[in-house]
PDB file of C-alpha atoms in Angstrom:
ATOM      1  CA  MET A   1     -25.297  -7.499 -11.595  1.00 41.00           C
ATOM      2  CA  SER A   2     -28.425  -4.936 -12.533  1.00 42.00           C
ATOM      3  CA  ARG A   3     -28.803  -2.250 -10.796  1.00 47.00           C
ATOM      4  CA  ALA A   4     -31.982  -3.494  -9.526  1.00 43.00           C
ATOM      5  CA  THR A   5     -30.117  -6.362  -7.818  1.00 46.00           C
ATOM      6  CA  TYR A   6     -27.663  -4.712  -5.709  1.00 51.00           C
ATOM      7  CA  HIS A   7     -27.788  -4.389  -2.336  1.00 49.00           C
ATOM      8  CA  HIS A   8     -26.373  -1.591  -0.426  1.00 51.00           C
ATOM      9  CA  GLY A   9     -23.137  -2.902   0.650  1.00 57.00           C
ATOM     10  CA  ALA A  10     -22.359  -4.937  -2.750  1.00 87.00           C
ATOM     11  CA  LEU A  11     -22.625  -1.366  -4.515  1.00 89.00           C
ATOM     12  CA  ARG A  12     -20.319   0.144  -2.704  1.00 90.00           C
ATOM     13  CA  GLU A  13     -17.951  -2.407  -2.875  1.00 91.00           C
ATOM     14  CA  GLU A  14     -18.765  -2.401  -6.743  1.00 92.00           C
ATOM     15  CA  LEU A  15     -17.730   1.279  -6.638  1.00 94.00           C
ATOM     16  CA  ILE A  16     -14.497   0.395  -5.330  1.00 93.00           C
ATOM     17  CA  THR A  17     -13.578  -2.419  -7.342  1.00 93.00           C
ATOM     18  CA  ALA A  18     -14.541  -0.488 -10.516  1.00 93.00           C
ATOM     19  CA  SER A  19     -12.109   2.346  -9.281  1.00 93.00           C
ATOM     20  CA  ILE A  20      -9.007   0.206  -8.571  1.00 93.00           C
ATOM     21  CA  ALA A  21      -9.968  -0.919 -12.335  1.00 92.00           C
ATOM     22  CA  LEU A  22      -9.990   2.896 -13.338  1.00 92.00           C
ATOM     23  CA  ILE A  23      -6.692   3.813 -11.583  1.00 91.00           C
ATOM     24  CA  GLU A  24      -4.687   0.358 -12.687  1.00 89.00           C
ATOM     25  CA  SER A  25      -6.100   1.020 -16.754  1.00 90.00           C
ATOM     26  CA  ASP A  26      -6.386   4.811 -16.770  1.00 90.00           C
ATOM     27  CA  GLY A  27      -4.579   6.353 -13.944  1.00 87.00           C
ATOM     28  CA  ILE A  28      -5.595   8.476 -10.622  1.00 88.00           C
ATOM     29  CA  GLY A  29      -6.838  11.133 -12.605  1.00 88.00           C
ATOM     30  CA  ALA A  30      -9.505   8.639 -14.458  1.00 89.00           C
ATOM     31  CA  VAL A  31     -11.640   8.317 -11.691  1.00 92.00           C
ATOM     32  CA  SER A  32     -14.621  10.387 -10.496  1.00 92.00           C
ATOM     33  CA  LEU A  33     -17.681   9.615  -8.978  1.00 94.00           C
ATOM     34  CA  ARG A  34     -19.626   9.951 -11.799  1.00 93.00           C
ATOM     35  CA  ARG A  35     -17.118   7.743 -14.234  1.00 94.00           C
ATOM     36  CA  VAL A  36     -17.155   5.401 -11.301  1.00 94.00           C
ATOM     37  CA  ALA A  37     -20.617   4.934 -11.419  1.00 93.00           C
ATOM     38  CA  ARG A  38     -20.712   4.662 -15.483  1.00 92.00           C
ATOM     39  CA  GLU A  39     -18.283   1.821 -15.048  1.00 90.00           C
ATOM     40  CA  ALA A  40     -20.426   0.355 -12.394  1.00 89.00           C
ATOM     41  CA  GLY A  41     -23.433   0.209 -14.357  1.00 88.00           C
ATOM     42  CA  VAL A  42     -25.532   2.600 -12.103  1.00 90.00           C
ATOM     43  CA  SER A  43     -26.524   6.010 -12.139  1.00 90.00           C
ATOM     44  CA  PRO A  44     -24.625   9.570 -11.944  1.00 90.00           C
ATOM     45  CA  GLY A  45     -26.053   9.892  -8.293  1.00 91.00           C
ATOM     46  CA  ALA A  46     -25.590   6.400  -6.904  1.00 90.00           C
ATOM     47  CA  PRO A  47     -22.244   6.553  -5.440  1.00 91.00           C
ATOM     48  CA  TYR A  48     -23.365   9.729  -3.715  1.00 91.00           C
ATOM     49  CA  HIS A  49     -25.379   7.615  -1.422  1.00 90.00           C
ATOM     50  CA  HIS A  50     -22.102   5.878  -0.089  1.00 91.00           C
ATOM     51  CA  PHE A  51     -19.097   8.090  -0.421  1.00 91.00           C
ATOM     52  CA  GLU A  52     -19.578  12.024  -0.120  1.00 89.00           C
ATOM     53  CA  ASP A  53     -16.875  13.093  -2.729  1.00 90.00           C
ATOM     54  CA  ARG A  54     -14.127  11.980  -4.908  1.00 91.00           C
ATOM     55  CA  ALA A  55     -11.547  11.772  -1.435  1.00 89.00           C
ATOM     56  CA  ALA A  56     -13.862   9.462   0.091  1.00 90.00           C
ATOM     57  CA  LEU A  57     -14.177   6.638  -2.434  1.00 92.00           C
ATOM     58  CA  LEU A  58     -10.347   7.142  -2.793  1.00 92.00           C
ATOM     59  CA  ASN A  59      -9.470   6.850   0.705  1.00 90.00           C
ATOM     60  CA  ALA A  60     -11.912   3.555   0.821  1.00 91.00           C
ATOM     61  CA  VAL A  61      -9.896   2.118  -1.704  1.00 92.00           C
ATOM     62  CA  ALA A  62      -6.598   3.220  -0.048  1.00 90.00           C
ATOM     63  CA  ALA A  63      -8.065   1.458   3.505  1.00 91.00           C
ATOM     64  CA  ARG A  64      -8.277  -1.843   1.257  1.00 92.00           C
ATOM     65  CA  GLY A  65      -4.779  -1.496   0.280  1.00 92.00           C
ATOM     66  CA  TYR A  66      -3.477  -1.068   3.720  1.00 92.00           C
ATOM     67  CA  ALA A  67      -5.411  -3.965   5.414  1.00 94.00           C
ATOM     68  CA  ALA A  68      -4.394  -5.826   2.291  1.00 94.00           C
ATOM     69  CA  LEU A  69      -0.471  -4.890   2.832  1.00 94.00           C
ATOM     70  CA  LEU A  70      -1.025  -5.220   6.494  1.00 94.00           C
ATOM     71  CA  GLU A  71      -1.866  -8.627   6.279  1.00 96.00           C
ATOM     72  CA  GLU A  72       0.822 -10.206   3.729  1.00 95.00           C
ATOM     73  CA  ALA A  73       3.172  -7.777   5.995  1.00 95.00           C
ATOM     74  CA  ARG A  74       1.991  -9.864   9.057  1.00 95.00           C
ATOM     75  CA  ALA A  75       2.625 -13.095   7.585  1.00 96.00           C
ATOM     76  CA  ALA A  76       6.115 -12.093   6.238  1.00 95.00           C
ATOM     77  CA  HIS A  77       6.772 -10.985   9.799  1.00 94.00           C
ATOM     78  CA  ALA A  78       6.067 -14.420  11.442  1.00 94.00           C
ATOM     79  CA  ALA A  79       7.303 -16.196   8.975  1.00 96.00           C
ATOM     80  CA  ALA A  80      10.617 -14.899   9.512  1.00 94.00           C
ATOM     81  CA  GLY A  81      13.436 -16.692  11.500  1.00 93.00           C
ATOM     82  CA  SER A  82      14.650 -13.746  13.742  1.00 94.00           C
ATOM     83  CA  PRO A  83      13.345  -9.675  13.864  1.00 94.00           C
ATOM     84  CA  VAL A  84      16.336  -9.203  11.767  1.00 95.00           C
ATOM     85  CA  GLU A  85      15.129 -11.354   8.941  1.00 96.00           C
ATOM     86  CA  ALA A  86      11.688 -10.120   9.482  1.00 96.00           C
ATOM     87  CA  ILE A  87      12.601  -6.738   8.240  1.00 96.00           C
ATOM     88  CA  GLY A  88      14.604  -7.938   4.877  1.00 95.00           C
ATOM     89  CA  ALA A  89      11.096  -9.659   4.850  1.00 96.00           C
ATOM     90  CA  MET A  90       8.626  -6.689   5.276  1.00 95.00           C
ATOM     91  CA  VAL A  91      10.946  -4.830   2.439  1.00 95.00           C
ATOM     92  CA  GLU A  92      10.593  -7.634  -0.118  1.00 96.00           C
ATOM     93  CA  THR A  93       6.905  -7.468   0.642  1.00 96.00           C
ATOM     94  CA  TYR A  94       6.359  -3.394   0.401  1.00 94.00           C
ATOM     95  CA  VAL A  95       7.681  -4.218  -3.210  1.00 95.00           C
ATOM     96  CA  ARG A  96       5.921  -7.550  -4.145  1.00 95.00           C
ATOM     97  CA  PHE A  97       2.617  -5.990  -3.043  1.00 95.00           C
ATOM     98  CA  SER A  98       2.872  -2.530  -4.441  1.00 93.00           C
ATOM     99  CA  ARG A  99       3.875  -4.394  -7.462  1.00 93.00           C
ATOM    100  CA  ALA A 100       0.800  -6.571  -7.399  1.00 94.00           C
ATOM    101  CA  HIS A 101      -1.583  -4.092  -6.574  1.00 93.00           C
ATOM    102  CA  PRO A 102      -0.181  -1.074  -8.486  1.00 89.00           C
ATOM    103  CA  ALA A 103      -3.527   0.955  -7.735  1.00 88.00           C
ATOM    104  CA  TYR A 104      -3.558   0.616  -3.847  1.00 90.00           C
ATOM    105  CA  ALA A 105       0.427   1.760  -3.745  1.00 89.00           C
ATOM    106  CA  GLN A 106      -0.546   4.908  -5.978  1.00 85.00           C
ATOM    107  CA  LEU A 107      -3.170   5.927  -3.103  1.00 85.00           C
ATOM    108  CA  MET A 108      -1.102   4.460  -0.181  1.00 85.00           C
ATOM    109  CA  TYR A 109       1.986   6.776  -0.793  1.00 80.00           C
ATOM    110  CA  ARG A 110      -0.204  10.152  -2.002  1.00 79.00           C
ATOM    111  CA  PRO A 111      -2.011  10.353   1.400  1.00 74.00           C
ATOM    112  CA  GLU A 112      -2.915  14.321  -0.214  1.00 74.00           C
ATOM    113  CA  LEU A 113      -5.410  12.393  -2.514  1.00 73.00           C
ATOM    114  CA  SER A 114      -6.966  10.011  -0.301  1.00 71.00           C
ATOM    115  CA  GLU A 115      -7.007  12.017   3.291  1.00 77.00           C
ATOM    116  CA  PRO A 116      -6.519   8.775   5.444  1.00 74.00           C
ATOM    117  CA  ALA A 117      -6.333  11.201   8.422  1.00 75.00           C
ATOM    118  CA  LYS A 118     -10.165  12.373   8.097  1.00 76.00           C
ATOM    119  CA  ASP A 119     -11.281   8.712   8.372  1.00 80.00           C
ATOM    120  CA  PRO A 120     -10.279   7.247  11.592  1.00 85.00           C
ATOM    121  CA  ALA A 121     -10.561   3.619  10.387  1.00 85.00           C
ATOM    122  CA  THR A 122      -8.347   3.776   7.455  1.00 85.00           C
ATOM    123  CA  GLU A 123      -5.884   5.814   9.632  1.00 86.00           C
ATOM    124  CA  ALA A 124      -5.704   3.622  12.148  1.00 90.00           C
ATOM    125  CA  LEU A 125      -4.746   0.985   9.326  1.00 89.00           C
ATOM    126  CA  ALA A 126      -1.886   2.981   8.099  1.00 86.00           C
ATOM    127  CA  GLN A 127      -0.550   3.342  11.713  1.00 89.00           C
ATOM    128  CA  ALA A 128      -0.593  -0.016  12.478  1.00 93.00           C
ATOM    129  CA  ALA A 129       1.651  -1.146   9.428  1.00 90.00           C
ATOM    130  CA  ILE A 130       4.512   1.690  10.825  1.00 92.00           C
ATOM    131  CA  GLN A 131       3.797  -0.017  14.241  1.00 95.00           C
ATOM    132  CA  LEU A 132       4.570  -3.833  13.011  1.00 95.00           C
ATOM    133  CA  LEU A 133       7.566  -2.161  12.030  1.00 95.00           C
ATOM    134  CA  THR A 134       8.337  -0.303  15.060  1.00 96.00           C
ATOM    135  CA  GLU A 135       7.674  -3.405  17.403  1.00 96.00           C
ATOM    136  CA  THR A 136       9.849  -5.127  14.790  1.00 95.00           C
ATOM    137  CA  VAL A 137      12.551  -2.908  14.947  1.00 96.00           C
ATOM    138  CA  LEU A 138      12.568  -2.905  19.065  1.00 96.00           C
ATOM    139  CA  ALA A 139      12.911  -6.692  18.733  1.00 95.00           C
ATOM    140  CA  CYS A 140      16.091  -6.447  16.400  1.00 94.00           C
ATOM    141  CA  GLN A 141      17.092  -3.789  19.071  1.00 93.00           C
ATOM    142  CA  ALA A 142      16.381  -6.318  22.222  1.00 94.00           C
ATOM    143  CA  SER A 143      18.261  -9.495  20.402  1.00 91.00           C
ATOM    144  CA  GLY A 144      21.428  -7.500  19.777  1.00 91.00           C
ATOM    145  CA  GLY A 145      20.749  -7.066  16.096  1.00 89.00           C
ATOM    146  CA  ALA A 146      20.031  -3.552  15.808  1.00 91.00           C
ATOM    147  CA  PRO A 147      21.563  -0.151  17.159  1.00 91.00           C
ATOM    148  CA  ALA A 148      20.004   0.762  20.937  1.00 91.00           C
ATOM    149  CA  GLY A 149      18.194   3.770  21.398  1.00 93.00           C
ATOM    150  CA  ASP A 150      15.199   5.735  19.971  1.00 95.00           C
ATOM    151  CA  PRO A 151      14.134   3.059  17.463  1.00 95.00           C
ATOM    152  CA  ALA A 152      12.776   6.441  15.284  1.00 95.00           C
ATOM    153  CA  PRO A 153      15.268   6.995  12.956  1.00 95.00           C
ATOM    154  CA  LEU A 154      16.062   3.217  12.274  1.00 95.00           C
ATOM    155  CA  VAL A 155      11.923   2.772  11.699  1.00 95.00           C
ATOM    156  CA  THR A 156      12.169   6.014   9.489  1.00 95.00           C
ATOM    157  CA  MET A 157      14.670   4.920   7.544  1.00 95.00           C
ATOM    158  CA  ILE A 158      13.326   1.532   7.049  1.00 95.00           C
ATOM    159  CA  TRP A 159       9.842   2.903   6.331  1.00 93.00           C
ATOM    160  CA  SER A 160      11.749   4.889   3.345  1.00 94.00           C
ATOM    161  CA  ILE A 161      13.365   2.264   1.659  1.00 95.00           C
ATOM    162  CA  CYS A 162       9.832  -0.100   1.788  1.00 94.00           C
ATOM    163  CA  ALA A 163       8.338   3.135   0.170  1.00 91.00           C
ATOM    164  CA  GLY A 164      10.752   4.005  -1.968  1.00 92.00           C
ATOM    165  CA  LEU A 165      11.454   1.077  -3.671  1.00 93.00           C
ATOM    166  CA  ALA A 166       7.743   0.338  -3.818  1.00 92.00           C
ATOM    167  CA  MET A 167       6.809   3.488  -5.774  1.00 91.00           C
ATOM    168  CA  LEU A 168      10.382   3.357  -8.024  1.00 92.00           C
ATOM    169  CA  SER A 169       9.137   0.058  -8.947  1.00 91.00           C
ATOM    170  CA  VAL A 170       5.489   0.854  -9.865  1.00 88.00           C
ATOM    171  CA  ASP A 171       6.480   4.061 -11.743  1.00 84.00           C
ATOM    172  CA  GLY A 172       9.026   2.150 -13.981  1.00 79.00           C
ATOM    173  CA  PRO A 173      12.228   3.981 -12.947  1.00 86.00           C
ATOM    174  CA  LEU A 174      13.467   0.325 -10.968  1.00 89.00           C
ATOM    175  CA  GLU A 175      12.175  -1.607 -13.847  1.00 87.00           C
ATOM    176  CA  GLN A 176      14.701   0.295 -16.213  1.00 88.00           C
ATOM    177  CA  MET A 177      17.354   0.164 -13.891  1.00 89.00           C
ATOM    178  CA  THR A 178      17.217  -3.430 -13.633  1.00 91.00           C
ATOM    179  CA  ALA A 179      17.153  -4.519 -16.700  1.00 89.00           C
ATOM    180  CA  ALA A 180      19.649  -2.124 -18.618  1.00 90.00           C
ATOM    181  CA  ARG A 181      22.001  -4.149 -15.629  1.00 89.00           C
ATOM    182  CA  GLY A 182      20.270  -7.793 -16.617  1.00 93.00           C
ATOM    183  CA  SER A 183      18.636  -8.104 -13.361  1.00 92.00           C
ATOM    184  CA  THR A 184      15.144  -8.105 -12.216  1.00 94.00           C
ATOM    185  CA  ILE A 185      12.961  -5.972  -9.735  1.00 94.00           C
ATOM    186  CA  PRO A 186      12.240  -9.027  -7.300  1.00 94.00           C
ATOM    187  CA  GLU A 187      16.332 -10.258  -8.160  1.00 95.00           C
ATOM    188  CA  LEU A 188      17.067  -6.423  -6.806  1.00 94.00           C
ATOM    189  CA  THR A 189      14.721  -5.938  -4.235  1.00 95.00           C
ATOM    190  CA  GLY A 190      16.276  -9.698  -2.424  1.00 95.00           C
ATOM    191  CA  GLN A 191      19.656  -8.045  -2.660  1.00 95.00           C
ATOM    192  CA  VAL A 192      18.665  -4.967  -0.847  1.00 95.00           C
ATOM    193  CA  SER A 193      16.942  -6.791   1.937  1.00 96.00           C
ATOM    194  CA  ALA A 194      20.280  -8.950   2.272  1.00 96.00           C
ATOM    195  CA  LEU A 195      22.614  -5.976   2.684  1.00 95.00           C
ATOM    196  CA  LEU A 196      19.930  -3.830   4.836  1.00 95.00           C
ATOM    197  CA  GLN A 197      20.378  -6.846   7.469  1.00 94.00           C
ATOM    198  CA  VAL A 198      24.285  -6.836   7.219  1.00 94.00           C
ATOM    199  CA  MET A 199      24.239  -3.357   8.244  1.00 92.00           C
ATOM    200  CA  LEU A 200      21.913  -3.455  10.732  1.00 91.00           C
ATOM    201  CA  VAL A 201      23.905  -5.992  12.417  1.00 88.00           C
ATOM    202  CA  GLY A 202      27.462  -4.750  11.358  1.00 86.00           C
ATOM    203  CA  SER A 203      25.960  -1.591  13.234  1.00 84.00           C
ATOM    204  CA  ALA A 204      24.934  -3.577  16.196  1.00 73.00           C
ATOM    205  CA  ALA A 205      27.961  -4.985  16.548  1.00 67.00           C
TER     206      ALA A 205
END
């Protein structure tokens, strides 16, 4: 698509897509408005019509990631047979999504770069994922599948497992560890998910 044929919204999406490609090929450090403009084939000033600075561009990438992750997490939740199984499914979803979309993952777990708090829409998407997990924990507690009481510690623990496994898989250490033991990341994630479900039910007994 040439510069002359870009529509207003199309250029914005093209800049986001170019940013994702840059992050996946060269890392977050490679992303600048000038570099992204060059990758998209537009003038250096064109991105400023859509993004005031680099953080705003990275924020837009993160927002797309939050929306995509939330969609997959909701689907996994809906397909689960019980609230406890839904928690296990969400752990596996976080890792699978992050491995499939490393550019999104690197920004979603590094808010100092994308500054989602500055954009109400992005912040709402980020919080929606936590809210889904919170609602699932509450359902587990109500069904006797998790210890009763304040859900916040349990939500924090499960979220930490999701984010920790996701970033370890994206950054490489988990790949090395699983390879050394003749396993794979999906296999290990499934084992962690199963263990977490057993621990939740057992601690509620």
